[in-house]
CSV table of C-alpha atoms in Angstrom, one decimal:
chain,number,residue,atom,x,y,z
Y,276,MET,CA,3.9,91.0,13.9
Y,277,THR,CA,0.2,90.3,13.6
Y,278,GLN,CA,-1.4,87.3,15.4
Y,279,LEU,CA,-2.1,85.7,12.0
Y,280,HIS,CA,1.6,85.6,11.1
Y,281,HIS,CA,2.8,84.6,14.6
Y,282,PRO,CA,4.8,81.3,14.5
Y,283,LEU,CA,2.9,79.8,17.4
Y,284,PHE,CA,-0.3,80.5,15.7
Y,285,PHE,CA,0.9,78.8,12.6
Y,286,LEU,CA,2.1,75.7,14.6
Y,287,ALA,CA,-1.2,75.5,16.4
Y,288,SER,CA,-3.1,75.7,13.1
Y,289,LEU,CA,-0.9,72.9,11.7
Y,290,LEU,CA,-1.5,70.6,14.6
Y,291,LEU,CA,-5.2,71.3,14.5
Y,292,PHE,CA,-5.2,70.4,10.8
Y,293,CYS,CA,-3.2,67.2,11.2
Y,294,ARG,CA,-5.3,66.0,14.2
Y,295,PRO,CA,-7.2,62.9,13.1
Y,296,THR,CA,-11.0,63.2,13.2
Y,297,SER,CA,-13.1,60.5,14.7
Y,298,GLN,CA,-14.0,59.4,11.1
Y,299,GLN,CA,-10.3,59.2,10.2
Y,300,PHE,CA,-9.5,57.2,13.4
Y,301,HIS,CA,-12.3,54.8,12.6
Y,302,HIS,CA,-10.9,54.2,9.2
Y,303,THR,CA,-7.5,53.2,10.6
Y,304,GLN,CA,-9.1,50.6,12.9
Y,305,ARG,CA,-10.0,48.5,9.9
Y,306,ILE,CA,-10.8,45.1,11.3
Y,307,SER,CA,-14.2,44.0,12.6
Y,308,PRO,CA,-14.3,44.0,16.4
Y,309,ILE,CA,-15.9,40.5,16.3
Y,310,ASP,CA,-13.0,39.2,14.1
Y,311,LEU,CA,-10.4,40.9,16.3
Y,312,ALA,CA,-11.8,39.3,19.4
Y,313,ALA,CA,-11.8,35.9,17.6
Y,314,LEU,CA,-8.2,36.4,16.7
Y,315,ARG,CA,-7.3,37.1,20.3
Y,316,ASP,CA,-9.0,33.9,21.4
Y,317,ILE,CA,-7.2,31.9,18.7
Y,318,LYS,CA,-3.8,33.3,19.7
Y,319,ASN,CA,-4.5,32.6,23.4
Y,320,SER,CA,-5.2,28.9,22.6
Y,321,LEU,CA,-2.0,28.4,20.7
Y,322,THR,CA,1.7,28.7,21.5
Y,323,ASP,CA,4.8,29.2,19.4
Y,324,LEU,CA,7.3,26.5,19.6
Y,325,SER,CA,11.0,27.6,19.6
Y,326,SER,CA,12.7,27.5,16.3
Y,327,ARG,CA,16.4,27.5,15.5
Y,328,SER,CA,16.2,31.0,14.0
Y,329,GLY,CA,14.4,32.4,17.1
Y,330,THR,CA,11.5,33.8,15.0
Y,331,THR,CA,8.0,33.1,16.1
Y,332,PHE,CA,4.7,33.1,14.2
Y,333,PHE,CA,2.7,35.3,16.6
Y,334,SER,CA,5.4,38.0,16.9
Y,335,THR,CA,3.4,40.2,14.5
Y,336,TRP,CA,0.1,39.7,16.3
Y,337,ASP,CA,0.2,43.0,18.2
Y,338,PHE,CA,-3.4,43.8,19.2
Y,339,SER,CA,-2.6,47.4,19.7
Y,340,ALA,CA,-1.6,47.8,16.1
Y,341,PRO,CA,-3.9,50.1,14.1
Y,342,ASP,CA,-4.4,47.6,11.2
Y,343,PRO,CA,-4.2,43.9,12.1
Y,344,CYS,CA,-5.3,43.0,8.6
Y,345,SER,CA,-2.0,44.3,7.2
Y,346,SER,CA,0.3,43.5,10.1
Y,347,PHE,CA,-0.8,40.1,11.4
Y,348,ALA,CA,1.0,37.2,9.8
Y,349,GLY,CA,-1.3,34.7,8.2
Y,350,VAL,CA,-4.3,37.0,8.1
Y,351,THR,CA,-6.0,38.3,5.0
Y,352,CYS,CA,-9.1,40.5,5.1
Y,353,SER,CA,-11.6,42.0,2.7
Y,354,VAL,CA,-14.5,44.5,3.1
Y,355,GLU,CA,-18.0,44.2,1.8
Y,356,PRO,CA,-19.1,47.2,-0.2
Y,357,GLY,CA,-21.1,49.5,2.1
Y,358,SER,CA,-20.1,47.7,5.2
Y,359,VAL,CA,-19.8,49.7,8.4
Y,360,SER,CA,-18.4,46.9,10.6
Y,361,GLY,CA,-14.9,47.0,9.2
Y,362,GLN,CA,-12.9,44.5,7.3
Y,363,ARG,CA,-13.5,40.8,7.8
Y,364,VAL,CA,-11.0,38.0,7.9
Y,365,THR,CA,-11.2,35.8,4.8
Y,366,THR,CA,-8.0,33.8,5.1
Y,367,LEU,CA,-6.4,32.5,8.2
Y,368,THR,CA,-3.0,30.6,8.0
Y,369,LEU,CA,-1.6,29.5,11.4
Y,370,GLY,CA,2.1,28.8,11.3
Y,371,THR,CA,4.9,29.6,8.9
Y,372,GLY,CA,5.2,26.3,7.1
Y,373,LEU,CA,9.0,26.9,7.0
Y,374,SER,CA,11.3,23.8,7.2
Y,375,ASP,CA,13.1,25.2,10.3
Y,376,SER,CA,9.9,26.0,12.1
Y,377,PRO,CA,8.5,23.5,14.6
Y,378,GLY,CA,5.1,25.0,14.3
Y,379,LEU,CA,2.5,25.6,17.0
Y,380,SER,CA,1.2,23.8,20.0
Y,381,GLY,CA,-2.1,24.1,21.9
Y,382,SER,CA,-5.5,23.6,20.5
Y,383,LEU,CA,-7.9,25.1,18.0
Y,384,SER,CA,-10.3,27.6,19.5
Y,385,PRO,CA,-14.0,27.3,18.7
Y,386,SER,CA,-13.9,31.1,18.2
Y,387,ILE,CA,-12.6,30.5,14.7
Y,388,SER,CA,-16.3,30.0,13.9
Y,389,ASN,CA,-16.8,33.8,14.6
Y,390,LEU,CA,-14.8,34.6,11.5
Y,391,THR,CA,-18.0,34.2,9.5
Y,392,GLU,CA,-16.5,35.4,6.2
Y,393,LEU,CA,-13.6,32.9,6.3
Y,394,THR,CA,-12.9,31.1,3.1
Y,395,GLN,CA,-9.6,29.4,3.9
Y,396,LEU,CA,-8.3,27.9,7.1
Y,397,ILE,CA,-4.8,26.5,7.1
Y,398,LEU,CA,-2.8,25.0,10.0
Y,399,PHE,CA,0.8,24.1,9.2
Y,400,SER,CA,2.6,21.2,10.8
Y,401,GLY,CA,3.1,21.3,14.6
Y,402,ILE,CA,1.9,19.6,17.7
Y,403,VAL,CA,-1.6,21.1,18.0
Y,404,THR,CA,-3.8,18.6,19.9
Y,405,GLY,CA,-7.5,18.1,20.7
Y,406,PRO,CA,-10.5,17.9,18.5
Y,407,ILE,CA,-11.5,19.8,15.4
Y,408,PRO,CA,-14.1,22.3,16.6
Y,409,SER,CA,-17.5,21.3,15.3
Y,410,GLN,CA,-18.4,24.9,15.2
Y,411,LEU,CA,-16.4,25.2,12.0
Y,412,GLY,CA,-19.5,23.7,10.2
Y,413,SER,CA,-21.2,27.2,10.6
Y,414,LEU,CA,-18.6,28.8,8.2
Y,415,LYS,CA,-20.6,28.5,5.0
Y,416,ASN,CA,-18.1,30.4,3.0
Y,417,LEU,CA,-15.2,28.0,3.7
Y,418,ARG,CA,-13.6,26.6,0.5
Y,419,VAL,CA,-10.3,25.3,1.9
Y,420,ILE,CA,-9.7,23.5,5.2
Y,421,SER,CA,-6.1,22.2,5.6
Y,422,LEU,CA,-5.2,21.0,9.1
Y,423,THR,CA,-2.2,18.7,8.4
Y,424,LYS,CA,0.7,17.1,10.3
Y,425,ASN,CA,-0.4,17.8,13.9
Y,426,ARG,CA,-1.9,15.7,16.7
Y,427,LEU,CA,-5.6,16.4,16.3
Y,428,THR,CA,-7.8,13.7,17.8
Y,429,GLY,CA,-11.4,12.7,17.9
Y,430,ALA,CA,-13.8,12.1,15.0
Y,431,ILE,CA,-14.1,14.2,11.9
Y,432,PRO,CA,-17.0,16.6,12.8
Y,433,GLU,CA,-20.0,15.7,10.7
Y,434,THR,CA,-20.8,19.4,10.5
Y,435,LEU,CA,-17.8,19.8,8.1
Y,436,LEU,CA,-19.4,17.4,5.7
Y,437,THR,CA,-22.3,19.7,4.8
Y,438,LEU,CA,-20.3,22.8,4.0
Y,439,PRO,CA,-21.8,23.9,0.7
Y,440,ASN,CA,-18.7,25.6,-0.8
Y,441,LEU,CA,-15.9,23.3,0.4
Y,442,HIS,CA,-13.5,22.6,-2.3
Y,443,THR,CA,-10.5,21.1,-0.4
Y,444,LEU,CA,-10.5,19.2,2.9
Y,445,ASP,CA,-7.0,18.0,4.0
Y,446,LEU,CA,-6.9,16.5,7.5
Y,447,SER,CA,-3.9,14.2,6.8
Y,448,CYS,CA,-1.2,13.1,9.3
Y,449,ASN,CA,-3.2,13.5,12.5
Y,450,GLN,CA,-4.7,11.1,15.0
Y,451,LEU,CA,-8.3,11.3,13.9
Y,452,ALA,CA,-10.4,8.2,14.6
Y,453,GLY,CA,-13.8,6.7,13.9
Y,454,PRO,CA,-15.6,6.1,10.7
Y,455,VAL,CA,-15.8,8.4,7.7
Y,456,ALA,CA,-19.4,9.9,7.7
Y,457,ASP,CA,-21.5,10.4,4.6
Y,458,LEU,CA,-19.7,12.7,2.1
Y,459,SER,CA,-22.4,13.1,-0.4
Y,460,GLY,CA,-23.4,16.5,1.0
Y,461,LEU,CA,-20.1,18.1,-0.1
Y,462,THR,CA,-21.3,18.9,-3.6
Y,463,GLN,CA,-18.4,21.2,-4.4
Y,464,LEU,CA,-15.6,19.0,-3.0
Y,465,ARG,CA,-12.7,18.3,-5.4
Y,466,VAL,CA,-9.8,17.4,-3.1
Y,467,LEU,CA,-10.2,15.1,-0.1
Y,468,VAL,CA,-7.0,14.0,1.9
Y,469,LEU,CA,-7.5,12.0,5.1
Y,470,ALA,CA,-4.3,10.0,4.9
Y,471,SER,CA,-2.3,8.8,7.9
Y,472,ASN,CA,-5.0,8.9,10.6
Y,473,ARG,CA,-6.8,6.2,12.5
Y,474,LEU,CA,-10.0,6.1,10.6
Y,475,HIS,CA,-11.9,2.8,10.2
Y,476,GLY,CA,-15.0,1.3,8.7
Y,477,ASN,CA,-16.2,1.2,5.2
Y,478,LEU,CA,-15.7,4.0,2.7
Y,479,PRO,CA,-19.0,5.8,2.1
Y,480,GLU,CA,-20.4,7.2,-1.1
Y,481,LEU,CA,-18.1,9.8,-2.5
Y,482,PRO,CA,-18.9,13.3,-4.0
Y,483,ALA,CA,-19.7,13.0,-7.7
Y,484,GLN,CA,-17.2,15.7,-8.8
Y,485,LEU,CA,-14.2,14.5,-6.7
Y,486,LEU,CA,-10.8,14.8,-8.4
Y,487,HIS,CA,-8.3,13.8,-5.7
Y,488,LEU,CA,-8.8,11.2,-3.0
Y,489,ASP,CA,-6.1,10.2,-0.6
Y,490,LEU,CA,-7.0,7.7,2.2
Y,491,LYS,CA,-3.7,5.9,2.7
Y,492,ASN,CA,-2.4,4.5,6.0
Y,493,ASN,CA,-5.7,4.2,7.9
Y,494,GLY,CA,-7.7,1.2,9.1
Y,495,LEU,CA,-10.4,1.3,6.5
Y,496,SER,CA,-12.1,-2.0,5.5
Y,497,GLY,CA,-14.7,-3.2,3.2
Y,498,THR,CA,-14.9,-2.9,-0.6
Y,499,LEU,CA,-14.6,0.0,-2.9
Y,500,PRO,CA,-17.9,1.9,-3.4
Y,501,ASN,CA,-20.0,0.6,-6.3
Y,502,ARG,CA,-20.1,4.0,-7.8
Y,503,MET,CA,-16.8,5.8,-7.9
Y,504,PRO,CA,-16.6,9.5,-9.1
Y,505,LEU,CA,-15.9,9.4,-12.9
Y,506,THR,CA,-13.9,12.6,-12.5
Y,507,LEU,CA,-11.2,11.0,-10.2
Y,508,ARG,CA,-7.6,11.6,-11.4
Y,509,TYR,CA,-5.8,10.6,-8.2
Y,510,LEU,CA,-6.8,7.7,-6.0
Y,511,SER,CA,-4.8,6.4,-3.0
Y,512,ALA,CA,-6.1,4.0,-0.4
Y,513,SER,CA,-2.9,2.0,0.3
Y,514,MET,CA,-2.0,0.5,3.7
Y,515,ASN,CA,-5.6,-0.2,4.7
Y,516,SER,CA,-7.5,-3.4,5.2
Y,517,MET,CA,-9.8,-3.1,2.2
Y,518,TRP,CA,-10.8,-6.2,0.2
Y,519,GLY,CA,-12.9,-7.3,-2.8
Y,520,PRO,CA,-12.7,-6.8,-6.5
Y,521,LEU,CA,-11.4,-3.8,-8.5
Y,522,ASN,CA,-14.4,-3.7,-10.8
Y,523,GLY,CA,-15.4,-0.3,-9.6
Y,524,LEU,CA,-12.3,1.2,-11.3
Y,525,GLU,CA,-13.2,0.1,-14.8
Y,526,SER,CA,-15.0,3.3,-15.7
Y,527,LEU,CA,-12.4,5.7,-14.2
Y,528,SER,CA,-10.9,6.9,-17.5
Y,529,GLU,CA,-9.5,10.1,-16.0
Y,530,LEU,CA,-7.2,8.4,-13.5
Y,531,VAL,CA,-3.5,9.2,-13.8
Y,532,TYR,CA,-2.5,8.0,-10.4
Y,533,LEU,CA,-3.7,4.8,-8.6
Y,534,ASP,CA,-2.3,3.3,-5.4
Y,535,LEU,CA,-4.2,0.5,-3.7
Y,536,SER,CA,-1.1,-1.3,-2.5
Y,537,MET,CA,-0.9,-3.2,0.8
Y,538,ASN,CA,-4.6,-4.2,1.1
Y,539,ARG,CA,-6.4,-7.5,0.5
Y,540,PHE,CA,-8.0,-6.8,-2.9
Y,541,SER,CA,-8.6,-9.9,-5.0
Y,542,GLY,CA,-9.8,-10.9,-8.5
Y,543,THR,CA,-8.4,-9.7,-11.8
Y,544,ILE,CA,-7.1,-6.3,-12.7
Y,545,PRO,CA,-9.5,-4.5,-15.0
Y,546,PRO,CA,-7.9,-4.4,-18.5
Y,547,SER,CA,-8.9,-0.7,-18.9
Y,548,LEU,CA,-6.3,0.2,-16.2
Y,549,PHE,CA,-3.4,-0.9,-18.5
Y,550,ARG,CA,-3.1,2.4,-20.4
Y,551,PRO,CA,-0.3,4.9,-20.6
Y,552,SER,CA,-2.5,7.8,-19.4
Y,553,LEU,CA,-2.6,5.9,-16.0
Y,554,SER,CA,1.1,6.6,-15.5
Y,555,SER,CA,1.3,5.5,-11.9
Y,556,MET,CA,-0.4,2.2,-11.0
Y,557,LEU,CA,0.6,0.7,-7.6
Y,558,LEU,CA,-1.2,-2.5,-6.7
Y,559,GLN,CA,1.5,-4.5,-5.0
Y,560,ARG,CA,1.0,-6.7,-2.0
Y,561,ASN,CA,-2.6,-7.7,-2.6
Y,562,ASN,CA,-4.3,-11.0,-3.5
Y,563,LEU,CA,-4.8,-10.2,-7.2
Y,564,SER,CA,-5.0,-13.0,-9.7
Y,565,GLY,CA,-5.4,-13.5,-13.4
Y,566,GLY,CA,-2.9,-12.3,-15.9
Y,567,VAL,CA,-1.7,-9.2,-17.7
Y,568,PRO,CA,-3.9,-8.4,-20.7
Y,569,PRO,CA,-2.4,-9.1,-24.1
Y,570,SER,CA,-2.5,-5.6,-25.5
Y,571,LEU,CA,-3.5,-2.0,-24.8
Y,572,LEU,CA,-7.2,-1.3,-25.2
Y,573,PRO,CA,-7.8,1.6,-27.6
Y,574,ASN,CA,-10.0,4.4,-26.5
Y,575,PRO,CA,-13.5,3.6,-28.0
Y,576,SER,CA,-13.9,7.3,-28.8
Y,577,SER,CA,-10.7,7.5,-30.8
Y,578,PRO,CA,-10.7,7.1,-34.5
Y,579,PRO,CA,-9.2,3.7,-35.7
Y,580,SER,CA,-6.3,5.6,-37.4
Y,581,ILE,CA,-5.0,6.8,-34.1
Y,582,SER,CA,-2.4,4.5,-32.6
Y,583,VAL,CA,-2.2,3.7,-28.9
Y,584,SER,CA,0.4,5.9,-27.2
Y,585,SER,CA,3.2,4.5,-25.0
Y,586,TYR,CA,4.3,5.0,-21.4
Y,587,GLY,CA,6.6,7.9,-20.8
Y,588,SER,CA,9.2,9.3,-18.4
Y,589,GLY,CA,8.2,9.0,-14.8
Y,590,SER,CA,5.8,6.2,-15.3
Y,591,ILE,CA,5.7,3.4,-12.7
Y,592,VAL,CA,3.7,0.2,-12.5
Y,593,ASP,CA,4.0,-2.1,-9.5
Y,594,LEU,CA,2.1,-5.4,-9.5
Y,595,SER,CA,4.5,-7.3,-7.3
Y,596,HIS,CA,3.6,-9.7,-4.5
Y,597,ASN,CA,0.3,-10.9,-6.0
Y,598,PHE,CA,-0.8,-14.1,-7.6
Y,599,LEU,CA,-0.6,-13.1,-11.3
Y,600,LYS,CA,0.0,-15.9,-13.7
Y,601,GLY,CA,0.4,-16.7,-17.3
Y,602,GLU,CA,2.8,-15.3,-19.9
Y,603,ILE,CA,3.9,-11.6,-19.8
Y,604,SER,CA,2.4,-9.6,-22.6
Y,605,SER,CA,4.0,-6.5,-24.1
Y,606,VAL,CA,1.3,-4.2,-22.7
Y,607,LEU,CA,3.7,-2.6,-20.1
Y,608,ALA,CA,6.7,-2.2,-22.4
Y,609,GLY,CA,8.1,1.3,-22.0
Y,610,VAL,CA,7.1,1.8,-18.4
Y,611,GLU,CA,10.1,3.5,-16.8
Y,612,THR,CA,9.9,1.6,-13.5
Y,613,LEU,CA,8.2,-1.8,-13.6
Y,614,PHE,CA,7.8,-4.3,-10.8
Y,615,LEU,CA,6.3,-7.7,-11.7
Y,616,ASN,CA,8.3,-9.7,-9.2
Y,617,ASN,CA,6.9,-12.3,-6.8
Y,618,ASN,CA,4.1,-13.6,-8.9
Y,619,ARG,CA,3.5,-16.8,-11.0
Y,620,LEU,CA,4.4,-15.4,-14.4
Y,621,VAL,CA,5.9,-17.9,-16.9
Y,622,GLY,CA,7.4,-18.2,-20.4
Y,623,THR,CA,9.6,-15.8,-22.3
Y,624,VAL,CA,9.9,-12.1,-21.6
Y,625,PRO,CA,8.7,-10.3,-24.8
Y,626,GLU,CA,11.4,-8.6,-26.9
Y,627,GLU,CA,9.6,-5.3,-26.4
Y,628,TYR,CA,10.8,-5.2,-22.8
Y,629,VAL,CA,14.4,-5.9,-23.9
Y,630,ASN,CA,14.2,-3.1,-26.5
Y,631,SER,CA,12.7,-0.7,-23.9
Y,632,VAL,CA,15.6,-1.4,-21.6
Y,633,TYR,CA,18.2,-0.9,-24.4
Y,634,SER,CA,16.6,2.4,-25.4
Y,635,GLY,CA,16.6,3.8,-21.9
Y,636,SER,CA,12.9,4.0,-21.7
Y,637,THR,CA,12.7,1.3,-19.0
Y,638,LYS,CA,15.2,1.9,-16.2
Y,639,THR,CA,14.0,-0.6,-13.6
Y,640,LEU,CA,12.6,-4.0,-14.5
Y,641,TYR,CA,12.1,-6.4,-11.6
Y,642,LEU,CA,11.0,-9.9,-12.6
Y,643,GLN,CA,12.5,-12.0,-9.8
Y,644,HIS,CA,10.6,-14.8,-8.0
Y,645,ASN,CA,8.5,-15.9,-11.0
Y,646,TYR,CA,8.7,-18.9,-13.3
Y,647,ILE,CA,10.1,-17.1,-16.3
Y,648,SER,CA,12.2,-19.4,-18.6
Y,649,ARG,CA,13.9,-17.0,-21.0
Y,650,PHE,CA,15.0,-13.4,-21.4
Y,651,PRO,CA,15.8,-12.8,-25.1
Y,652,LEU,CA,19.1,-10.9,-24.7
Y,653,GLU,CA,21.4,-11.2,-27.7
Y,654,PRO,CA,24.8,-12.8,-27.0
Y,655,GLY,CA,27.4,-10.2,-26.2
Y,656,SER,CA,24.8,-7.5,-25.6
Y,657,VAL,CA,25.3,-5.1,-22.8
Y,658,LEU,CA,22.5,-3.3,-21.1
Y,659,PRO,CA,22.9,0.4,-20.2
Y,660,GLU,CA,24.6,1.1,-16.9
Y,661,SER,CA,21.5,3.0,-15.8
Y,662,ALA,CA,19.3,0.0,-16.1
Y,663,SER,CA,18.4,-2.3,-13.2
Y,664,VAL,CA,17.1,-5.6,-14.4
Y,665,CYS,CA,16.6,-8.5,-11.9
Y,666,LEU,CA,15.6,-12.0,-13.0
Y,667,ALA,CA,16.8,-14.0,-10.0
Y,668,TYR,CA,15.0,-17.1,-8.8
Y,669,ASN,CA,13.2,-17.9,-12.0
Y,670,CYS,CA,13.3,-21.0,-14.2
Y,671,MET,CA,16.5,-19.8,-15.9
Y,672,VAL,CA,20.1,-18.9,-15.1
Y,673,PRO,CA,20.3,-15.2,-15.6
Y,674,ARG,CA,23.3,-13.8,-17.4
Y,675,VAL,CA,25.6,-11.1,-16.1
Y,676,GLY,CA,23.7,-7.9,-16.2
Y,677,LEU,CA,20.4,-9.4,-15.3
Y,678,THR,CA,21.0,-9.7,-11.6
Y,679,ALA,CA,20.9,-6.1,-10.5
Y,680,CYS,CA,18.6,-7.1,-7.7
Y,681,PRO,CA,17.5,-5.8,-4.3
Y,682,ALA,CA,18.6,-7.6,-1.2
Y,683,SER,CA,15.1,-9.0,-0.8
Y,684,ALA,CA,15.6,-11.1,-3.9
Y,685,GLY,CA,17.8,-13.5,-2.0
Y,686,GLY,CA,21.0,-15.1,-3.1
Y,687,GLN,CA,19.7,-17.9,-5.3
Y,688,LEU,CA,20.0,-17.2,-9.0
Y,689,SER,CA,17.4,-19.7,-10.2
Y,690,ARG,CA,14.6,-22.0,-8.9
Y,691,PRO,CA,15.0,-25.7,-8.4
Y,692,VAL,CA,14.2,-27.6,-11.5
Y,693,HIS,CA,11.3,-29.6,-9.9
Y,694,GLN,CA,9.5,-26.3,-9.2
Y,695,CYS,CA,9.8,-25.2,-12.8
Y,696,SER,CA,8.5,-28.4,-14.3
Y,697,VAL,CA,5.1,-27.6,-13.2
Y,698,PHE,CA,5.0,-24.3,-15.2
Y,699,ASN,CA,7.6,-24.7,-17.9
Y,700,ASN,CA,9.4,-27.4,-19.9
Y,701,GLY,CA,12.6,-27.3,-18.0
Y,702,SER,CA,14.9,-24.4,-17.4
Y,703,SER,CA,17.1,-22.4,-19.8
Y,704,ILE,CA,19.8,-19.8,-19.8
Y,705,GLY,CA,18.6,-16.2,-20.5
């Protein structure tokens, strides 16, 4: 047998052929050494909390693995054309976000700022403590920062508020404190969620192109900014200590959700807010006065032949616990869930509301604790079982079917007559 055909020679040739070259080995080590070191620091600053299933987020973070970009949970990479430094981390998601996972503990490492190609930074709920690293402000490619439902403390770093490409900033449900700094530098910001923290002070000027703003459950004070972003579709600042008029909302024609409840806002409600496209309007527990406008205002840009649309399924308006007065107009007929209770409304409830309850469009109509004198329900008429209508403690004795009231309405069916004489000519049976 010649040497060329000897089995050992064949095996040695095969091993030599399959042996990886230095170039092939470099190709399998795909991640940038700088990014790999940053990920190591990030892991060392955080700890998995035990879950019922026994799985842990960092179980896949094996730093001896040939390709962390494909094996590390929560890590996504990309490579620049012609780059010789390896792939760069572009998305970092810390935690699983699963309902049975308690998340992570520890703190956020400033080494995150070494991931210079990062576009998304997400931290799921856990008990991560300490401040938000100010060094994150150097990550000019960041588009999404979501660090929610943890125990982060300190102020919001002002360095974050100049990121040129930031689209979404969600720091909700933490223990962040201090005032909200100037936001005007966030020219690309569309979504800002700072709810359920310990922020205080006045609300600064907002980015002009903002679509979604959630500031609920803080300690903010002062008035709404004079110039609100005309693009806003979602605005929540409930459970704060804000005050003043709502005039700044008049021009927000794109709003579909508004919640300013549990503040100290005063004055009248802008008539332009009473439109079906604003399908959720929550203004309860303020100091609002005036009345409900007599009719829907047509869109000035619409042709006269186009009729005003009506409220639809899922719509909710809550104007309860204010100082609204006067007769109720039909402007809110068709709202699925309508709370007008605990005001100073008088007179007869328009038939449009009765018809809306009959048709099933309105499922909840709370009018208790007003000075209403009549609900025009035809004798013998029975409302749908799905309807909840409460007229307790008004200037009338409500019929059966009109007392589907919450416990907070109390046990008295009607007001004393001497209270009603101020607003109505006696009481009646509705």
